[in-house]
mmCIF file of C-alpha atoms in Angstrom:
data_model
loop_
_atom_site.group_PDB
_atom_site.id
_atom_site.type_symbol
_atom_site.label_atom_id
_atom_site.label_comp_id
_atom_site.label_asym_id
_atom_site.label_seq_id
_atom_site.Cartn_x
_atom_site.Cartn_y
_atom_site.Cartn_z
ATOM 1 C CA MET A 1412 142.661 101.499 89.712
ATOM 2 C CA ASN A 1413 144.688 98.472 88.727
ATOM 3 C CA LEU A 1414 142.499 96.047 86.754
ATOM 4 C CA LYS A 1415 143.279 93.160 89.069
ATOM 5 C CA LYS A 1416 142.244 95.264 92.068
ATOM 6 C CA LEU A 1417 139.133 96.402 90.218
ATOM 7 C CA LEU A 1418 138.152 92.817 89.458
ATOM 8 C CA ALA A 1419 138.801 91.782 93.062
ATOM 9 C CA ALA A 1420 136.661 94.672 94.300
ATOM 10 C CA CYS A 1421 133.798 93.623 92.024
ATOM 11 C CA TYR A 1422 133.941 90.024 93.286
ATOM 12 C CA LEU A 1423 134.057 91.188 96.909
ATOM 13 C CA ALA A 1424 131.047 93.430 96.294
ATOM 14 C CA SER A 1425 129.204 90.514 94.682
ATOM 15 C CA LEU A 1426 130.017 88.279 97.662
ATOM 16 C CA PHE A 1427 128.859 90.929 100.134
ATOM 17 C CA LEU A 1428 125.557 91.423 98.295
ATOM 18 C CA TRP A 1429 124.955 87.662 98.152
ATOM 19 C CA LEU A 1430 125.635 87.255 101.877
ATOM 20 C CA ALA A 1431 123.308 90.176 102.596
ATOM 21 C CA HIS A 1432 120.634 88.526 100.456
ATOM 22 C CA GLY A 1433 120.986 85.229 102.349
ATOM 23 C CA ALA A 1434 120.812 87.012 105.702
ATOM 24 C CA GLY A 1435 117.702 88.839 104.530
ATOM 25 C CA VAL A 1436 116.033 85.530 103.610
ATOM 26 C CA LEU A 1437 116.759 84.137 107.084
ATOM 27 C CA VAL A 1438 115.378 87.252 108.795
ATOM 28 C CA GLN A 1439 112.215 87.166 106.684
ATOM 29 C CA THR A 1440 111.770 83.434 107.301
ATOM 30 C CA ALA A 1441 112.029 83.973 111.071
ATOM 31 C CA TRP A 1442 109.518 86.829 110.936
ATOM 32 C CA TYR A 1443 106.977 84.901 108.859
ATOM 33 C CA ALA A 1444 107.481 81.821 111.058
ATOM 34 C CA ARG A 1445 106.481 83.977 114.021
ATOM 35 C CA GLU A 1446 103.361 84.949 112.072
ATOM 36 C CA GLY A 1447 102.588 81.281 111.407
ATOM 37 C CA LEU A 1448 103.157 81.534 107.647
ATOM 38 C CA ALA A 1449 106.488 79.728 107.244
ATOM 39 C CA SER A 1450 105.885 76.403 108.950
ATOM 40 C CA GLN A 1451 106.624 73.042 107.389
ATOM 41 C CA ARG A 1452 103.429 71.527 106.038
ATOM 42 C CA LEU A 1453 102.553 68.230 104.384
ATOM 43 C CA LEU A 1454 99.578 68.608 102.044
ATOM 44 C CA SER A 1455 97.364 65.689 101.135
ATOM 45 C CA PHE A 1456 95.642 65.311 97.780
ATOM 46 C CA GLU A 1457 92.337 66.310 99.412
ATOM 47 C CA GLU A 1458 93.782 69.730 100.322
ATOM 48 C CA LEU A 1459 94.489 70.530 96.657
ATOM 49 C CA ASP A 1460 92.089 71.641 93.931
ATOM 50 C CA PRO A 1461 92.754 69.446 90.866
ATOM 51 C CA VAL A 1462 91.911 70.460 87.300
ATOM 52 C CA ALA A 1463 91.958 68.022 84.341
ATOM 53 C CA VAL A 1464 92.592 65.215 86.791
ATOM 54 C CA LYS A 1465 90.343 62.215 87.485
ATOM 55 C CA PRO A 1466 90.698 59.866 90.478
ATOM 56 C CA TYR A 1467 91.697 56.326 89.586
ATOM 57 C CA GLU A 1468 91.234 53.123 91.568
ATOM 58 C CA ASN A 1469 94.333 50.985 91.237
ATOM 59 C CA GLU A 1470 93.534 47.424 92.356
ATOM 60 C CA GLN A 1471 97.246 46.629 92.718
ATOM 61 C CA ASP A 1472 97.719 49.518 95.187
ATOM 62 C CA PRO A 1473 94.341 50.217 96.812
ATOM 63 C CA ALA A 1474 95.897 52.308 99.620
ATOM 64 C CA GLY A 1475 97.642 54.714 97.255
ATOM 65 C CA VAL A 1476 96.214 57.977 95.941
ATOM 66 C CA TRP A 1477 96.036 57.502 92.174
ATOM 67 C CA TYR A 1478 94.773 59.775 89.420
ATOM 68 C CA VAL A 1479 94.952 60.074 85.653
ATOM 69 C CA SER A 1480 95.388 63.343 83.772
ATOM 70 C CA THR A 1481 92.540 63.904 81.303
ATOM 71 C CA ASP A 1482 94.319 66.363 78.981
ATOM 72 C CA SER A 1483 97.778 67.836 78.375
ATOM 73 C CA ASP A 1484 97.382 70.578 81.008
ATOM 74 C CA PRO A 1485 96.605 68.975 84.393
ATOM 75 C CA ARG A 1486 96.924 71.311 87.379
ATOM 76 C CA LEU A 1487 96.946 71.067 91.154
ATOM 77 C CA TYR A 1488 96.061 74.292 92.993
ATOM 78 C CA TRP A 1489 96.678 75.358 96.573
ATOM 79 C CA GLU A 1490 95.111 78.771 97.163
ATOM 80 C CA HIS A 1491 96.460 80.016 100.500
ATOM 81 C CA THR A 1492 98.967 82.563 101.768
ATOM 82 C CA ALA A 1493 102.358 81.323 102.948
ATOM 83 C CA TRP A 1494 106.051 82.187 103.021
ATOM 84 C CA VAL A 1495 107.730 79.534 100.890
ATOM 85 C CA ARG A 1496 111.402 78.767 100.380
ATOM 86 C CA ARG A 1497 111.107 75.263 98.958
ATOM 87 C CA VAL A 1498 108.393 72.875 97.800
ATOM 88 C CA VAL A 1499 108.848 69.113 97.403
ATOM 89 C CA LEU A 1500 106.410 67.099 95.297
ATOM 90 C CA GLU A 1501 106.438 63.323 95.609
ATOM 91 C CA LEU A 1502 104.661 61.314 92.941
ATOM 92 C CA GLU A 1503 105.156 58.347 90.671
ATOM 93 C CA HIS A 1504 104.394 58.542 86.947
ATOM 94 C CA GLN A 1505 103.495 55.271 85.245
ATOM 95 C CA LYS A 1506 104.844 56.711 81.992
ATOM 96 C CA PRO A 1507 107.033 59.761 81.269
ATOM 97 C CA GLY A 1508 105.074 62.898 82.097
ATOM 98 C CA CYS A 1509 107.560 65.368 80.569
ATOM 99 C CA GLY A 1510 107.923 68.685 82.396
ATOM 100 C CA VAL A 1511 106.898 69.209 86.023
ATOM 101 C CA GLU A 1512 106.464 72.897 86.861
ATOM 102 C CA LEU A 1513 105.334 75.120 89.716
ATOM 103 C CA TYR A 1514 103.714 78.530 89.296
ATOM 104 C CA TYR A 1515 103.301 80.915 92.209
ATOM 105 C CA LYS A 1516 101.006 83.870 92.706
ATOM 106 C CA LEU A 1517 101.973 86.927 94.758
ATOM 107 C CA PRO A 1518 99.578 88.801 97.045
ATOM 108 C CA GLY A 1519 97.401 91.132 94.985
ATOM 109 C CA GLN A 1520 97.640 89.046 91.820
ATOM 110 C CA SER A 1521 94.405 87.603 90.446
ATOM 111 C CA ASP A 1522 95.988 84.972 88.211
ATOM 112 C CA TYR A 1523 99.208 83.062 87.599
ATOM 113 C CA SER A 1524 101.880 84.336 85.220
ATOM 114 C CA SER A 1525 104.316 82.497 82.965
ATOM 115 C CA ARG A 1526 107.013 84.818 84.350
ATOM 116 C CA GLN A 1527 106.557 83.304 87.818
ATOM 117 C CA VAL A 1528 107.434 79.688 87.187
ATOM 118 C CA VAL A 1529 109.925 77.344 88.851
ATOM 119 C CA TYR A 1530 111.083 74.206 87.055
ATOM 120 C CA ALA A 1531 111.561 71.064 89.096
ATOM 121 C CA ARG A 1532 114.872 69.409 89.740
ATOM 122 C CA GLN A 1533 114.625 65.727 90.537
ATOM 123 C CA ASP A 1534 116.939 64.684 93.366
ATOM 124 C CA ALA A 1535 115.529 61.147 93.692
ATOM 125 C CA GLU A 1536 113.108 58.854 91.916
ATOM 126 C CA GLY A 1537 109.626 60.346 92.235
ATOM 127 C CA ARG A 1538 110.839 63.408 94.159
ATOM 128 C CA PHE A 1539 110.612 66.833 92.515
ATOM 129 C CA VAL A 1540 112.123 69.881 94.241
ATOM 130 C CA PHE A 1541 111.176 73.512 93.569
ATOM 131 C CA ASP A 1542 113.386 76.222 95.070
ATOM 132 C CA LEU A 1543 111.572 79.555 95.384
ATOM 133 C CA GLY A 1544 114.307 81.199 97.445
ATOM 134 C CA GLY A 1545 111.842 82.752 99.911
ATOM 135 C CA LYS A 1546 108.618 84.344 98.660
ATOM 136 C CA LEU A 1547 105.318 85.341 100.218
ATOM 137 C CA VAL A 1548 102.782 83.674 97.942
ATOM 138 C CA SER A 1549 99.004 83.774 97.815
ATOM 139 C CA GLY A 1550 98.723 80.542 95.853
ATOM 140 C CA LEU A 1551 100.611 77.716 94.189
ATOM 141 C CA ARG A 1552 99.839 75.849 90.990
ATOM 142 C CA ILE A 1553 101.655 72.638 90.101
ATOM 143 C CA ASP A 1554 101.599 71.137 86.609
ATOM 144 C CA PRO A 1555 102.486 67.476 87.291
ATOM 145 C CA ASP A 1556 102.749 66.485 83.608
ATOM 146 C CA SER A 1557 102.277 67.952 80.158
ATOM 147 C CA VAL A 1558 101.204 64.922 78.161
ATOM 148 C CA GLY A 1559 97.776 63.800 79.302
ATOM 149 C CA GLY A 1560 96.591 60.294 80.034
ATOM 150 C CA VAL A 1561 99.369 59.788 82.586
ATOM 151 C CA LEU A 1562 98.509 57.459 85.457
ATOM 152 C CA THR A 1563 100.107 58.876 88.595
ATOM 153 C CA ARG A 1564 100.369 58.022 92.277
ATOM 154 C CA PHE A 1565 100.381 61.106 94.488
ATOM 155 C CA ASP A 1566 102.536 60.656 97.604
ATOM 156 C CA GLY A 1567 102.480 64.156 99.049
ATOM 157 C CA LEU A 1568 103.353 67.815 98.692
ATOM 158 C CA VAL A 1569 105.638 69.367 101.310
ATOM 159 C CA LEU A 1570 105.937 73.103 101.892
ATOM 160 C CA ASN A 1571 109.144 74.315 103.538
ATOM 161 C CA PRO A 1572 110.844 70.970 104.243
ATOM 162 C CA ALA A 1573 113.555 71.138 106.888
ATOM 163 C CA GLN A 1574 116.639 73.036 105.691
ATOM 164 C CA GLY A 1575 119.707 74.186 107.561
ATOM 165 C CA TRP A 1576 120.404 77.916 107.876
ATOM 166 C CA ALA A 1577 123.356 77.550 105.474
ATOM 167 C CA SER A 1578 120.965 76.686 102.629
ATOM 168 C CA ALA A 1579 120.003 80.369 102.434
ATOM 169 C CA PHE A 1580 123.534 81.092 101.215
ATOM 170 C CA MET A 1581 123.767 78.258 98.657
ATOM 171 C CA PRO A 1582 123.306 79.571 95.077
ATOM 172 C CA SER A 1583 121.475 77.628 92.427
ATOM 173 C CA ALA A 1584 123.224 76.801 89.145
ATOM 174 C CA GLY A 1585 121.882 79.954 87.518
ATOM 175 C CA GLN A 1586 122.869 82.090 90.504
ATOM 176 C CA TRP A 1587 126.392 80.628 90.451
ATOM 177 C CA LEU A 1588 126.661 81.699 86.829
ATOM 178 C CA LEU A 1589 125.570 85.240 87.675
ATOM 179 C CA LEU A 1590 127.955 85.449 90.637
ATOM 180 C CA LEU A 1591 130.838 84.416 88.380
ATOM 181 C CA CYS A 1592 129.986 86.498 85.320
ATOM 182 C CA LEU A 1593 128.485 89.730 86.635
ATOM 183 C CA PRO A 1594 131.652 90.903 88.455
ATOM 184 C CA LEU A 1595 133.640 90.304 85.239
ATOM 185 C CA ALA A 1596 131.136 92.364 83.269
ATOM 186 C CA ALA A 1597 131.096 95.099 85.931
ATOM 187 C CA ALA A 1598 134.890 95.300 85.994
ATOM 188 C CA ALA A 1599 135.052 95.482 82.193
ATOM 189 C CA LEU A 1600 132.377 98.197 82.136
ATOM 190 C CA ALA A 1601 134.151 100.195 84.848
ATOM 191 C CA ALA A 1602 137.470 99.945 82.990
ATOM 192 C CA GLU A 1603 135.871 101.030 79.721
ATOM 193 C CA THR A 1604 134.092 103.915 81.437
ATOM 194 C CA GLY A 1605 137.394 105.037 82.932
ATOM 195 C CA SER A 1606 138.963 104.901 79.471
ATOM 196 C CA LEU A 1607 136.187 107.050 77.988
ATOM 197 C CA LEU A 1608 136.652 109.581 80.795
ATOM 198 C CA GLY A 1609 140.325 109.822 79.951
ATOM 199 C CA LEU A 1610 141.665 107.958 82.962
ATOM 200 C CA PRO A 1611 144.985 106.133 82.488
ATOM 201 C CA ARG A 1612 144.437 102.700 80.893
ATOM 202 C CA GLN A 1613 145.861 99.814 82.853
ATOM 203 C CA LYS A 1614 147.480 96.743 81.393
ATOM 204 C CA ARG A 1615 145.121 93.979 80.460
ATOM 205 C CA ILE A 1616 144.830 91.046 82.829
ATOM 206 C CA ARG A 1617 146.550 87.976 81.456
ATOM 207 C CA TYR A 1618 144.928 84.619 82.218
#
């Protein structure tokens, strides 16, 4: 096969697989929504189980929910089963809290794993977004800072905020990189395999 055609075929296959993945996420979301596990939910601080966190009374904002982390590993747990595509954490740090991370636990797991972590992207001041892509979880753990002694106002935790259906087909930065690079690697591997099998070598693609 001509190398240009081979490369085009690899990109088309990659596009087809990505569209199939997005369609699968939508089907699963609809099924779990029917089961009552994929609804949008706003969690209050009282619905979470905090560790290394102490409530704080802020006289300047008595209506707000304030806390201070007591060591460098504060955690907020939510131990329930749900289908989750996205989580939004809203809080205000009074000093830089460094990394904000979310760990998720799958059904059957007894503890959280460092291999199942999602790093926050901040799309507005005090708003941290975690994209899980669609997973059935049995628990969530959020690490709101990694410094300790950080005074923080908790404004809410939203599971499955409203998203259009097209969001299931929007790759993250890392997924964009894979979609661009994997077809190139697959085409190169296929061409090299053909060469080893004694198939006629095509001219190299000039860029």
